PDB file of C-alpha atoms in Angstrom:
ATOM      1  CA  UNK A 273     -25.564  16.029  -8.198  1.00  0.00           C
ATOM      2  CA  UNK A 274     -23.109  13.544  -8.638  1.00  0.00           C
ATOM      3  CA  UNK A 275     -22.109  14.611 -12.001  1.00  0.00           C
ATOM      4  CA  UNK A 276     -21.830  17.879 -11.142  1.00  0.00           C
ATOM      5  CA  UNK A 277     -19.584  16.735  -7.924  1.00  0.00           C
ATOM      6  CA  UNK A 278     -16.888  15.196 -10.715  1.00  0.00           C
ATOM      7  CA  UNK A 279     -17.392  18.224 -13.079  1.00  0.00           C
ATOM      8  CA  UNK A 280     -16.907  20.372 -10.024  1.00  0.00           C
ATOM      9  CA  UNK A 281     -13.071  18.527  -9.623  1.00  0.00           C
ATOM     10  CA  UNK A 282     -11.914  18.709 -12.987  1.00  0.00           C
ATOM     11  CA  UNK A 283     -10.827  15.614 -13.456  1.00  0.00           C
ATOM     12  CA  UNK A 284      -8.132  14.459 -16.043  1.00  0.00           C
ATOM     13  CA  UNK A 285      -7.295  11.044 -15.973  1.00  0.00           C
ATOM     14  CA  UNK A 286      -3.692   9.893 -17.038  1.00  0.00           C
ATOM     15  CA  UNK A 287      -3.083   7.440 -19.436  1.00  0.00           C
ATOM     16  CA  UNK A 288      -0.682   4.221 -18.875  1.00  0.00           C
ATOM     17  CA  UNK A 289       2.231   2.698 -20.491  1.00  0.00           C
ATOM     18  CA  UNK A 290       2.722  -0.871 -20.095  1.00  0.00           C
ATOM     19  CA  UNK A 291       6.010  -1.633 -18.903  1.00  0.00           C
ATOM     20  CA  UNK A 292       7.767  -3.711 -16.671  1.00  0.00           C
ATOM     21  CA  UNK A 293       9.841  -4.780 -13.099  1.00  0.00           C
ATOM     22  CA  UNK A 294      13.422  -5.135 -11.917  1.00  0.00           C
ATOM     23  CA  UNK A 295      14.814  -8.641 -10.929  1.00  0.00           C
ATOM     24  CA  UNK A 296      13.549  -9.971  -7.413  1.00  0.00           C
ATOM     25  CA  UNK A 297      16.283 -12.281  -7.184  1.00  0.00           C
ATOM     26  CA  UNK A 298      18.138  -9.903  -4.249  1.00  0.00           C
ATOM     27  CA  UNK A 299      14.778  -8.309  -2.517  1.00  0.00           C
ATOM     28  CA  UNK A 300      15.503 -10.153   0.836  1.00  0.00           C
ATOM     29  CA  UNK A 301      19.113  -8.989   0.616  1.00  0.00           C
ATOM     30  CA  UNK A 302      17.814  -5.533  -0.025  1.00  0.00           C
ATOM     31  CA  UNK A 303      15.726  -5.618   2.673  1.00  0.00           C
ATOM     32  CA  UNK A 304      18.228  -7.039   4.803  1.00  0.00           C
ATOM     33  CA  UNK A 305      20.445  -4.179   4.267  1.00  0.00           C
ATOM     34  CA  UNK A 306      18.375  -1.504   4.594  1.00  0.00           C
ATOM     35  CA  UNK A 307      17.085  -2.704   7.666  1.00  0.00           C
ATOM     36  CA  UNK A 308      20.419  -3.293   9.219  1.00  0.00           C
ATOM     37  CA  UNK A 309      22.271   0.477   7.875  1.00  0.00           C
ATOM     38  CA  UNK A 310      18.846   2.156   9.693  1.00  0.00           C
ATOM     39  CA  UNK A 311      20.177   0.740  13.451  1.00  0.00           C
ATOM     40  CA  UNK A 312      23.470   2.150  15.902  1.00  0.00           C
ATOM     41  CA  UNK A 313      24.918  -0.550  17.837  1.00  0.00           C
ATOM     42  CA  UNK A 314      23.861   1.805  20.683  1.00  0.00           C
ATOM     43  CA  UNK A 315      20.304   0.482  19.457  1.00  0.00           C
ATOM     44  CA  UNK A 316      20.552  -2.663  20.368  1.00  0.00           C
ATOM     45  CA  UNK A 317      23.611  -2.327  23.060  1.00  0.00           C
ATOM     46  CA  UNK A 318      26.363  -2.920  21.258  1.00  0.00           C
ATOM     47  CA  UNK A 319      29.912  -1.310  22.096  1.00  0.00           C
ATOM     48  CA  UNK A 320      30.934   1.765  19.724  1.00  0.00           C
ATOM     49  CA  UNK A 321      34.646   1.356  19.617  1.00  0.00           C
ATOM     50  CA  UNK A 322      36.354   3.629  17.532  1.00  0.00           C
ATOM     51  CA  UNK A 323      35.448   5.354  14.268  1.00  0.00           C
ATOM     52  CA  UNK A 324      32.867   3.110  12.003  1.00  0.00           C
ATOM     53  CA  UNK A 325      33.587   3.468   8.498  1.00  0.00           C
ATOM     54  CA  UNK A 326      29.577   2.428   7.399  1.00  0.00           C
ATOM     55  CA  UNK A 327      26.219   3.632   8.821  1.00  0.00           C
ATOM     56  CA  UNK A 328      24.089   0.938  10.594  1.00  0.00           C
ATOM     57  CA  UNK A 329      25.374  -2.287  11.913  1.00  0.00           C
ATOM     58  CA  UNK A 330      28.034  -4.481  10.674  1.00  0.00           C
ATOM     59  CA  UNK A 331      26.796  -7.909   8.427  1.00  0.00           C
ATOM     60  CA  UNK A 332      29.318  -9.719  11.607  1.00  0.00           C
ATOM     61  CA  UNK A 333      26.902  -7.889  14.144  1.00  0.00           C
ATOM     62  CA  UNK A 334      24.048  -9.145  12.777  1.00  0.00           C
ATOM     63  CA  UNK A 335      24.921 -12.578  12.269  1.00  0.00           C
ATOM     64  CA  UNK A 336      26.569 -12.713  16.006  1.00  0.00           C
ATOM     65  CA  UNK A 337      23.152 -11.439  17.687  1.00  0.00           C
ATOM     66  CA  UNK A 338      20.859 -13.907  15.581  1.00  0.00           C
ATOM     67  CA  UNK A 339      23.113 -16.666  15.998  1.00  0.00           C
ATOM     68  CA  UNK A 340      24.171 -17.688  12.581  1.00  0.00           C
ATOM     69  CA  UNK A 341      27.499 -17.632  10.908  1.00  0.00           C
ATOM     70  CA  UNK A 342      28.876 -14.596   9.219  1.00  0.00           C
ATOM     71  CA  UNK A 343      29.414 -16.737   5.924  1.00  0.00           C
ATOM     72  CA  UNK A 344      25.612 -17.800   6.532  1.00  0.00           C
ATOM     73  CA  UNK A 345      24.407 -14.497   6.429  1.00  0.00           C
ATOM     74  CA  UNK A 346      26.110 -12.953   4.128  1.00  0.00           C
ATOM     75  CA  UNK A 347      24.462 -15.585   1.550  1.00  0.00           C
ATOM     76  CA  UNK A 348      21.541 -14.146   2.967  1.00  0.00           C
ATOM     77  CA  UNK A 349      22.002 -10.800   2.000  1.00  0.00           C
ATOM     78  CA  UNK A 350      23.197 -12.436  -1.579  1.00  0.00           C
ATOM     79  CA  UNK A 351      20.242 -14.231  -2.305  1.00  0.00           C
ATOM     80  CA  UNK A 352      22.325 -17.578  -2.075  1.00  0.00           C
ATOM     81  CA  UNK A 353      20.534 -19.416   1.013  1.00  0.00           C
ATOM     82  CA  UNK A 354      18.007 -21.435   0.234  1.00  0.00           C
ATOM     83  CA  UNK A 355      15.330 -23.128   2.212  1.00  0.00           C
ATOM     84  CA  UNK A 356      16.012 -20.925   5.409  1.00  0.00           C
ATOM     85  CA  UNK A 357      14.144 -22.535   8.407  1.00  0.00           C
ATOM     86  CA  UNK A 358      11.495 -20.032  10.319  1.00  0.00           C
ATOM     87  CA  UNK A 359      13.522 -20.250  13.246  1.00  0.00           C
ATOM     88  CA  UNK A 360      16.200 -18.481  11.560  1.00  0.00           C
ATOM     89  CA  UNK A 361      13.956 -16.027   9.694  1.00  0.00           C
ATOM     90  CA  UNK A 362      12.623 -14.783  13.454  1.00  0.00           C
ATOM     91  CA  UNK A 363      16.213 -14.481  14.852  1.00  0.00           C
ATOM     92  CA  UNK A 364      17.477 -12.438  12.156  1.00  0.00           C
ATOM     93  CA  UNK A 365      13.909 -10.338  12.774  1.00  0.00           C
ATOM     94  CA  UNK A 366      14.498  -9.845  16.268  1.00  0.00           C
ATOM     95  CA  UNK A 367      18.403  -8.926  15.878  1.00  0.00           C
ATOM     96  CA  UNK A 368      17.500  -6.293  13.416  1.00  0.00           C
ATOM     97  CA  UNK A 369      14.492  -4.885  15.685  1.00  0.00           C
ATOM     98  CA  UNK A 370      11.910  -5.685  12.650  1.00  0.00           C
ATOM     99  CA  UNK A 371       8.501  -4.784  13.303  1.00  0.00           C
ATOM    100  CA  UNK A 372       5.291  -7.181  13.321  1.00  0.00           C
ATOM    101  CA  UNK A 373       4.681  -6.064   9.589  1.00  0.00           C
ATOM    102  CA  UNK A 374       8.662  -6.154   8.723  1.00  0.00           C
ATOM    103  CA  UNK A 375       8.784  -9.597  10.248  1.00  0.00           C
ATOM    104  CA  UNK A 376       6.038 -11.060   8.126  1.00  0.00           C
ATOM    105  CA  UNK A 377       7.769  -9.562   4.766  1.00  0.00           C
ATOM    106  CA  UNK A 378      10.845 -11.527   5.727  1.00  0.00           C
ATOM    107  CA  UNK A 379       8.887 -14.454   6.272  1.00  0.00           C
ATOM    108  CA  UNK A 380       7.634 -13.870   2.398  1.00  0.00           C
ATOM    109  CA  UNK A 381      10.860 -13.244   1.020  1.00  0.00           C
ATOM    110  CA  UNK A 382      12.374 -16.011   2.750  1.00  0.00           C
ATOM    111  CA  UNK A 383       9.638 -18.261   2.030  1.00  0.00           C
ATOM    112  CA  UNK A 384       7.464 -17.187  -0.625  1.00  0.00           C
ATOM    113  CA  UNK A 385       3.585 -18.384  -0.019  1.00  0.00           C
ATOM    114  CA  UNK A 386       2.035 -19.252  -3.098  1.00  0.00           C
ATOM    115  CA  UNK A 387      -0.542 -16.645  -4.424  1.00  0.00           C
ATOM    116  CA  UNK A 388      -4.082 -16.727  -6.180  1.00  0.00           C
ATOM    117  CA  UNK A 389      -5.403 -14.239  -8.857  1.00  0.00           C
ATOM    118  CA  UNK A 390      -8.834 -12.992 -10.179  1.00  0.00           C
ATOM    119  CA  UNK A 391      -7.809 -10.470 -12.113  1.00  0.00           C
ATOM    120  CA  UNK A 392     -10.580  -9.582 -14.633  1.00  0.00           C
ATOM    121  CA  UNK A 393     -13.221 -11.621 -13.031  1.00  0.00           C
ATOM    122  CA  UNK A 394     -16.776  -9.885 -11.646  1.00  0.00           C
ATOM    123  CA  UNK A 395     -17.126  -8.582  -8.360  1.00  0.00           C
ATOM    124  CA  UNK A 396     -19.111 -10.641  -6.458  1.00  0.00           C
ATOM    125  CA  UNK A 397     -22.526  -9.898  -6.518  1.00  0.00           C
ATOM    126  CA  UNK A 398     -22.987 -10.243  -2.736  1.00  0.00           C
ATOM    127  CA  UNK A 399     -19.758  -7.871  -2.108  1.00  0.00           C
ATOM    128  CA  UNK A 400     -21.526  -4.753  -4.301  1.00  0.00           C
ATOM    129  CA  UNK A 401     -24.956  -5.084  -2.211  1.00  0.00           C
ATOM    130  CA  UNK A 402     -23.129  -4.901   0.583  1.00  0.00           C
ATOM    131  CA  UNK A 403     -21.519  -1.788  -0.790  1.00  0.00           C
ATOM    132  CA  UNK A 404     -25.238  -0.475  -2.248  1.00  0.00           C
ATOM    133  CA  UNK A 405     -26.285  -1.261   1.263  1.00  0.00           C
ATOM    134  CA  UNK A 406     -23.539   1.396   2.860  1.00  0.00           C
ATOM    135  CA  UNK A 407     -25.315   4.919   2.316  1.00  0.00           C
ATOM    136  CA  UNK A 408     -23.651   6.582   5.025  1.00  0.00           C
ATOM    137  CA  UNK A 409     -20.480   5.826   4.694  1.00  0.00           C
ATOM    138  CA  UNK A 410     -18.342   6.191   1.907  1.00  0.00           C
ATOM    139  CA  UNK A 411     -16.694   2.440   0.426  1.00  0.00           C
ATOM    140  CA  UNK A 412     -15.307   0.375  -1.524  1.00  0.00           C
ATOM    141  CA  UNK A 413     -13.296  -3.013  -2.301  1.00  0.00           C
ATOM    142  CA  UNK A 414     -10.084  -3.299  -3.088  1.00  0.00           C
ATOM    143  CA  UNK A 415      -7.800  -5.860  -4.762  1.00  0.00           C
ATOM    144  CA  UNK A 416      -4.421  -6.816  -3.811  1.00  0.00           C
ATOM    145  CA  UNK A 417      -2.758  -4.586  -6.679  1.00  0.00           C
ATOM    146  CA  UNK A 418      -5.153  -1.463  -4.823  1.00  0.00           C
ATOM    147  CA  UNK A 419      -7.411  -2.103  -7.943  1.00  0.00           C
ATOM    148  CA  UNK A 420     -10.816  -0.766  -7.333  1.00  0.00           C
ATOM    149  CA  UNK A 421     -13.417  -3.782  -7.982  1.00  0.00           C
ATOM    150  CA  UNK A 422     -16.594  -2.061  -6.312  1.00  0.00           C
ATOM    151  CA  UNK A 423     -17.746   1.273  -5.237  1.00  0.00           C
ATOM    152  CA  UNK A 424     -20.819   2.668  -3.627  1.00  0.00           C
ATOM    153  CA  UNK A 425     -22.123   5.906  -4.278  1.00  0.00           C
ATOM    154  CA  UNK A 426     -20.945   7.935  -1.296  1.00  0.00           C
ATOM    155  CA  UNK A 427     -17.188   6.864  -2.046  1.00  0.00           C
ATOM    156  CA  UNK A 428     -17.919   8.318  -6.153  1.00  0.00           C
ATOM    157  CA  UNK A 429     -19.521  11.497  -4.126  1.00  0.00           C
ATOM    158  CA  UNK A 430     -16.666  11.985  -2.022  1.00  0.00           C
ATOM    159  CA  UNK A 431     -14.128  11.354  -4.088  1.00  0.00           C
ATOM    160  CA  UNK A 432     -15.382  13.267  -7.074  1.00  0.00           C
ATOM    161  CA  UNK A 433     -14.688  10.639  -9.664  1.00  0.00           C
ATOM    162  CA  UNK A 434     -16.673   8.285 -11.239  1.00  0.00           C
ATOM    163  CA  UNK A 435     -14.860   4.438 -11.139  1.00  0.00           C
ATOM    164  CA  UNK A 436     -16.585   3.511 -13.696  1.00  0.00           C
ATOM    165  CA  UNK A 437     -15.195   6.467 -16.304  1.00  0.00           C
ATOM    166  CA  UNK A 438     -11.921   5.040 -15.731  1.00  0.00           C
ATOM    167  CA  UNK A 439     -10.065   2.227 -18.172  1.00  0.00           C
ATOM    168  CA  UNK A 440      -9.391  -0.554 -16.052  1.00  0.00           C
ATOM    169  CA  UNK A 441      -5.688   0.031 -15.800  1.00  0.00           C
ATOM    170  CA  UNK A 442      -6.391   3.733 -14.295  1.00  0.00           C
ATOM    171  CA  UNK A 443      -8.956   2.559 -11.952  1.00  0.00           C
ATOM    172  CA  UNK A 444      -6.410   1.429  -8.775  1.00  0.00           C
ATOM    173  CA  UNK A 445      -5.287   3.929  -6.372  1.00  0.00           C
ATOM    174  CA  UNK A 446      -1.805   3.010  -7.298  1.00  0.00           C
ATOM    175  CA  UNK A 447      -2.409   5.096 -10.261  1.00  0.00           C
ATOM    176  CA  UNK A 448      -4.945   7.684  -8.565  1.00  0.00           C
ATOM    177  CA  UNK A 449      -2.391   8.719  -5.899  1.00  0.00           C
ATOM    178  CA  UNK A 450       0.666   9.096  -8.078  1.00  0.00           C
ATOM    179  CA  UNK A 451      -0.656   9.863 -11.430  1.00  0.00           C
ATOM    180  CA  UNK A 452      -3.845  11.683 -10.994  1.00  0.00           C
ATOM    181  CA  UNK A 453      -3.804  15.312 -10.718  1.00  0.00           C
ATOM    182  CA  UNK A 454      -7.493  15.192  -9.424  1.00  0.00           C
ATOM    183  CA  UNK A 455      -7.081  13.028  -6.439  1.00  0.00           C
ATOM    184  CA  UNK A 456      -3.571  14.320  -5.870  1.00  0.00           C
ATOM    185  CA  UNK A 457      -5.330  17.696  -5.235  1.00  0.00           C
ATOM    186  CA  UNK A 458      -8.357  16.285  -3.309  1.00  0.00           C
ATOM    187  CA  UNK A 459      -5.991  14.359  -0.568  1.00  0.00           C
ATOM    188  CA  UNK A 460      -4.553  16.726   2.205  1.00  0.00           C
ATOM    189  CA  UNK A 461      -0.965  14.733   2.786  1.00  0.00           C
ATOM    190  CA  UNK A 462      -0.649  13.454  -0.552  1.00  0.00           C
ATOM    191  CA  UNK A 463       2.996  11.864   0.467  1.00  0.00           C
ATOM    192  CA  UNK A 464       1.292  10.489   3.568  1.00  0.00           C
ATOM    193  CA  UNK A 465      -0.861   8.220   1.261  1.00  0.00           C
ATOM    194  CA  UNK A 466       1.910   7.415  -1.459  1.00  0.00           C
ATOM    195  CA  UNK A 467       4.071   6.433   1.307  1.00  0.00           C
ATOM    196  CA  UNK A 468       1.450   4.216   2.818  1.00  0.00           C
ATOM    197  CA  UNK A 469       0.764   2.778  -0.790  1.00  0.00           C
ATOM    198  CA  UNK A 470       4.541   2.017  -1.712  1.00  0.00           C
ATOM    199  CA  UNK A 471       4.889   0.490   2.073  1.00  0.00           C
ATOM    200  CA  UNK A 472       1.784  -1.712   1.098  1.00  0.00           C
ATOM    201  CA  UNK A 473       2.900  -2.496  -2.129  1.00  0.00           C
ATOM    202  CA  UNK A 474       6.520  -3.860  -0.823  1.00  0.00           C
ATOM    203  CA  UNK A 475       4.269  -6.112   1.618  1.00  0.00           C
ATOM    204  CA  UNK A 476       1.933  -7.262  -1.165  1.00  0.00           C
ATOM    205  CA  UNK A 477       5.082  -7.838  -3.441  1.00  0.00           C
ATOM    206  CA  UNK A 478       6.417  -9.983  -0.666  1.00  0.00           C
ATOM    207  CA  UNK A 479       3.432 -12.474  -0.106  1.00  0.00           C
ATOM    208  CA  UNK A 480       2.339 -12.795  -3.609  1.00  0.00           C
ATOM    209  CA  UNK A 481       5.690 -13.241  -5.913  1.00  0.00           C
ATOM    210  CA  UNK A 482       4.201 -15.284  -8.370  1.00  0.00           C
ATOM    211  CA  UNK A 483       1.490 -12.557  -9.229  1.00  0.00           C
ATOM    212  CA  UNK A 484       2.594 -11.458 -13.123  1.00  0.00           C
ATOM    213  CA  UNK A 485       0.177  -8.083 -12.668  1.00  0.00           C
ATOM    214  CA  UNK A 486       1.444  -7.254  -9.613  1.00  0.00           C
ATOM    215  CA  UNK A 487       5.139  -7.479 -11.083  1.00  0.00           C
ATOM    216  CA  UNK A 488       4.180  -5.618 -14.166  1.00  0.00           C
ATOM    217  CA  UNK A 489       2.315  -2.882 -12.253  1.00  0.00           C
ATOM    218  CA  UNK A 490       5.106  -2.380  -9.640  1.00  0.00           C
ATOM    219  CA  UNK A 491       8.210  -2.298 -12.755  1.00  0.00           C
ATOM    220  CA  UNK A 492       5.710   0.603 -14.370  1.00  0.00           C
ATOM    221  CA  UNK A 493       5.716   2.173 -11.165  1.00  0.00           C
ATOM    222  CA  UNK A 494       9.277   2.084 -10.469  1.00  0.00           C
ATOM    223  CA  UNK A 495      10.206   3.218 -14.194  1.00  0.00           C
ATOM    224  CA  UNK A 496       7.905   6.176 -14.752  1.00  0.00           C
ATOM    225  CA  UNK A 497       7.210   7.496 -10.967  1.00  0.00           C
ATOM    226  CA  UNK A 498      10.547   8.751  -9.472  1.00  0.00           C
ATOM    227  CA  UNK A 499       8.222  10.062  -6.338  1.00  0.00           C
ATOM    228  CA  UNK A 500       6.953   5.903  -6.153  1.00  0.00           C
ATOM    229  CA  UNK A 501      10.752   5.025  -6.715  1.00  0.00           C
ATOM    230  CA  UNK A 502      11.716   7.040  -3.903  1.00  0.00           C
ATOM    231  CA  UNK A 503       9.774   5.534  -1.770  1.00  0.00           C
ATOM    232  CA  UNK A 504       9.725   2.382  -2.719  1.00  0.00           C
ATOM    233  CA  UNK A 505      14.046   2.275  -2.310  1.00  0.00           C
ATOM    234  CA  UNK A 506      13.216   2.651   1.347  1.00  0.00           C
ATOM    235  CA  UNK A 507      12.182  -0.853   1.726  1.00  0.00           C
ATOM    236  CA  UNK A 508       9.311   0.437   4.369  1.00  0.00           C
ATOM    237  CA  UNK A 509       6.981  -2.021   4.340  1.00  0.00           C
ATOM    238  CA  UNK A 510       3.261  -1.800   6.709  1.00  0.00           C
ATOM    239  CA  UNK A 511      -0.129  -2.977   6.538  1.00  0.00           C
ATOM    240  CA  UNK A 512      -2.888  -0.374   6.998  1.00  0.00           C
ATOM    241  CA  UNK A 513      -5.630  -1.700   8.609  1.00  0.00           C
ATOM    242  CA  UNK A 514      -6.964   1.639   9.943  1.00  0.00           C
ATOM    243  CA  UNK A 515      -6.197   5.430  10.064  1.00  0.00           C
ATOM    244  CA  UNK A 516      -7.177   8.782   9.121  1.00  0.00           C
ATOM    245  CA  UNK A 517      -7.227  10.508   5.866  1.00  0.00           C
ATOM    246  CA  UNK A 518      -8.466  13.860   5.257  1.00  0.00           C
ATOM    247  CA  UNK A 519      -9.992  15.230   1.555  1.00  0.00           C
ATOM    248  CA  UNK A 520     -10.343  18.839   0.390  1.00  0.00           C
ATOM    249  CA  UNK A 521     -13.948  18.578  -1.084  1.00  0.00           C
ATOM    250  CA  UNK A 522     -14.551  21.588  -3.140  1.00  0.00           C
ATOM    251  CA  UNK A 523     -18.586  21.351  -2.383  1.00  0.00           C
ATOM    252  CA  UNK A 524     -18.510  21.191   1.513  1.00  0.00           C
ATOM    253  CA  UNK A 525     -14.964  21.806   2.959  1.00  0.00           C
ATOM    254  CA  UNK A 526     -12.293  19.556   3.946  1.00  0.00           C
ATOM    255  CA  UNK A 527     -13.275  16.120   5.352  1.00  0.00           C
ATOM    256  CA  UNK A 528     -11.499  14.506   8.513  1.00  0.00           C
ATOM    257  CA  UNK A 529     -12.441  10.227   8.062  1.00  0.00           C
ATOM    258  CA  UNK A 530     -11.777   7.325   9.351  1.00  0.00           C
ATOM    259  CA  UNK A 531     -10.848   4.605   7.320  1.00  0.00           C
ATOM    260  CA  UNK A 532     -11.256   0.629   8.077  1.00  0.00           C
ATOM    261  CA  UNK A 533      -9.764  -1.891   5.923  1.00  0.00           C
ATOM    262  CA  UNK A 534     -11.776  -5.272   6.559  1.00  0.00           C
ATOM    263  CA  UNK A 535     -10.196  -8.158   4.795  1.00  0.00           C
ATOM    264  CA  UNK A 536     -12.155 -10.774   2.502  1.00  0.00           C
ATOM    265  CA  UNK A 537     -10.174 -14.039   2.965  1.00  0.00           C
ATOM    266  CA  UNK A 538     -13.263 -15.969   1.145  1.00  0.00           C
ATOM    267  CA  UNK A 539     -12.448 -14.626  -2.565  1.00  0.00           C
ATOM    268  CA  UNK A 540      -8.706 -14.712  -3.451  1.00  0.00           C
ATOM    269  CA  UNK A 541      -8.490 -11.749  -5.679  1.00  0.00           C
ATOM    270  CA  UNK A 542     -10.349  -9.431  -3.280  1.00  0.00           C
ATOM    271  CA  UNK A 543      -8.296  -8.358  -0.493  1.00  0.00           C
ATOM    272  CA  UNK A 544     -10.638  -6.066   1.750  1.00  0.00           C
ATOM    273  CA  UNK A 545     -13.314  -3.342   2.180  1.00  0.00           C
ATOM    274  CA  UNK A 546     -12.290   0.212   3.160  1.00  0.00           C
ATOM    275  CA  UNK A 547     -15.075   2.067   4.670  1.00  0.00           C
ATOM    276  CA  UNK A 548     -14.483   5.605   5.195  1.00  0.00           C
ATOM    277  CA  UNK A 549     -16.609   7.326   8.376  1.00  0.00           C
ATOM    278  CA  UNK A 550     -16.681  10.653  10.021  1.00  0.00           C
ATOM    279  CA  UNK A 551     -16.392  11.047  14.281  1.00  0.00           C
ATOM    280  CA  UNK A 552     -19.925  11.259  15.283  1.00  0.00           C
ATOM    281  CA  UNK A 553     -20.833  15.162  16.115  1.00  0.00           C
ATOM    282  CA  UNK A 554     -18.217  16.886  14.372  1.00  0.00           C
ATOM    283  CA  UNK A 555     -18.103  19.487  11.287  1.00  0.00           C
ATOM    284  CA  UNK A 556     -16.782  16.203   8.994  1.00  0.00           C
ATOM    285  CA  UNK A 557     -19.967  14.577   9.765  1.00  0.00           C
ATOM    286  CA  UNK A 558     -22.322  17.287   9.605  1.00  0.00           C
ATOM    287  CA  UNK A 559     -20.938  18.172   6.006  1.00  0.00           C
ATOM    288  CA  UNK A 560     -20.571  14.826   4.623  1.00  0.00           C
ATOM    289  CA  UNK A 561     -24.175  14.564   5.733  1.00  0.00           C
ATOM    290  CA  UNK A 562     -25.057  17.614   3.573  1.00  0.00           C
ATOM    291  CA  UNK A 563     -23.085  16.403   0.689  1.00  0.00           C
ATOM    292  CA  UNK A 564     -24.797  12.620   1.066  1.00  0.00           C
ATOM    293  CA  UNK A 565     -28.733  13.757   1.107  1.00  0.00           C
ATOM    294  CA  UNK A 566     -27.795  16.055  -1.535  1.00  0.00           C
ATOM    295  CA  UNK A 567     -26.928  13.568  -3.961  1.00  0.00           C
ATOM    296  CA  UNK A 568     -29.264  11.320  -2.830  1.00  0.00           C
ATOM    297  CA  UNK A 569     -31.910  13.623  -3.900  1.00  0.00           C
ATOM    298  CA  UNK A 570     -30.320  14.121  -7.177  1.00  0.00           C
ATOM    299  CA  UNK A 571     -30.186  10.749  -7.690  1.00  0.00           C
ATOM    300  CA  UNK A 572     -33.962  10.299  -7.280  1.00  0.00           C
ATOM    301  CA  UNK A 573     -34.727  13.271  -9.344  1.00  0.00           C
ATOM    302  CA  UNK A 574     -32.660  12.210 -12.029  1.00  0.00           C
ATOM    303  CA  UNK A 575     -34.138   8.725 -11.788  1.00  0.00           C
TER     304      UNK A 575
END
């Protein structure tokens, strides 16, 4: 059954082109500047006199609500401060109205934790039982590039396509979600998930700066995706921990689920497990049901 589920989607994976990322060196000013041309001074109660000749707050604004000099943060915005205390990280935050998740990305780019990879090292062997162990619910773990580094067999049932077909460099939803036609045609919002990837991604980028993959994969993004580019130029930045996605399944329908993303702190190249689960009672659950015993039986048969 499971064969014939990825048969069923067609799938035609997409090869990759090593290539690489653009200069970090003015990220926080980037940031900084997108964040402050998205508010009004009405936003934050600021006069409006006369006509303004820019969108978004002025750089003397800014620096007069958080309490620093205007020379001060303009070499913010430059990428010329250096060692810029916490204090002044969270009064620029709160002047510009950042978010919890905007907040901690200026906290990276201001002061850049020091990151640990993994990258071609085995999965656990604790993490994949736990997987095995998941037969209701479709799953898998994630790295902190999105690569795939476990799978059970409801998630390869669900989402059509076998992990372990894929060449390592394919097999992260980075690629999946922007380069595959298959899963591009499975997801419902497809620019729901890519803009929840690139807004990830900028977060990632942000705690782990010293990560050469994640540089490399993020310049190949940025060079051959315009669509990643896009959004990726918006500077959005979030950390999904939850939420719903929904997947035309060409077998049994389209499926509503419910996605946790529980976080692994104890290996540092694994960065969570995303289990996917339908409301109890509704079509979703009654189909992905069906689809679940089905291959289960195949599976036995076949074994």
């Amino acid at each position: 059954m499971i064969v014939e589920i990825v048969r069923a989607f067609h799938m035609e994976p997409l090869g990759i082109h090593r290539i690489g990322l653009v200069s970090d060196k003015s990220e926080m000013g980037e940031f900084l500047r997108s964040r402050r041309a998205r508010l009004r001074p009405e936003d934050i109660g600021l006069p409006v006199w006369g006509r303004r000749r820019v969108p978004g707050l002025r750089r003397e604004e800014v620096a007069h609500l958080a309490g620093v000099s205007v020379e001060y943060y303009v070499r913010l915005e430059q990428g010329r401060a250096e060692a810029v205390s916490e204090g002044i990280v969270d009064a620029i935050a709160t002047a510009l109205l950042l978010s919890e998740d905007e907040r901690r990305h200026l906290r990276n780019l201001a002061r850049p934790p020091r990151s640990l990879s993994r990258a071609g090292e085995p999965l656990r062997p604790g993490l994949q039982q736990l997987l095995d162990s998941m037969t209701r619910a479709p799953a898998y773990i994630v790295g902190h590039r999105t690569d795939i580094l476990g799978w059970n067999a409801a998630a390869v049932a669900v989402f059509g396509i076998d992990f372990a077909e894929l060449p390592e460099s394919e097999r992260t939803w980075m690629h999946l979600v922007f380069f595959d036609p298959h899963i591009r045609a499975i997801m419902a919002d497809v620019a729901l998930v890519a803009g929840h990837i690139a807004a990830d991604m900028r977060l990632q980028a942000g705690h782990r700066p010293d990560d050469p993959e994640l540089r490399a994969m993020l310049r190949h993004m940025n060079e051959r995706s315009p669509e990643f580019r896009e959004y990726w130029d918006t500077h959005e930045v979030s950390d999904f921990q939850y939420g719903r996605y929904v997947v035309h399944h060409p077998l049994v329908g389209d499926l509503h689920l419910d996605y946790e993303l529980l976080e692994i702190p104890a290996d540092p190249g694994v960065r969570a497990l995303v289990a996917y689960t339908p409301a109890p009672g509704t079509d979703t659950a009654r189909a992905l049901d069906s689809l679940l015993n089905e291959s289960t039986s195949e599976a036995k048969r076949c074994g």
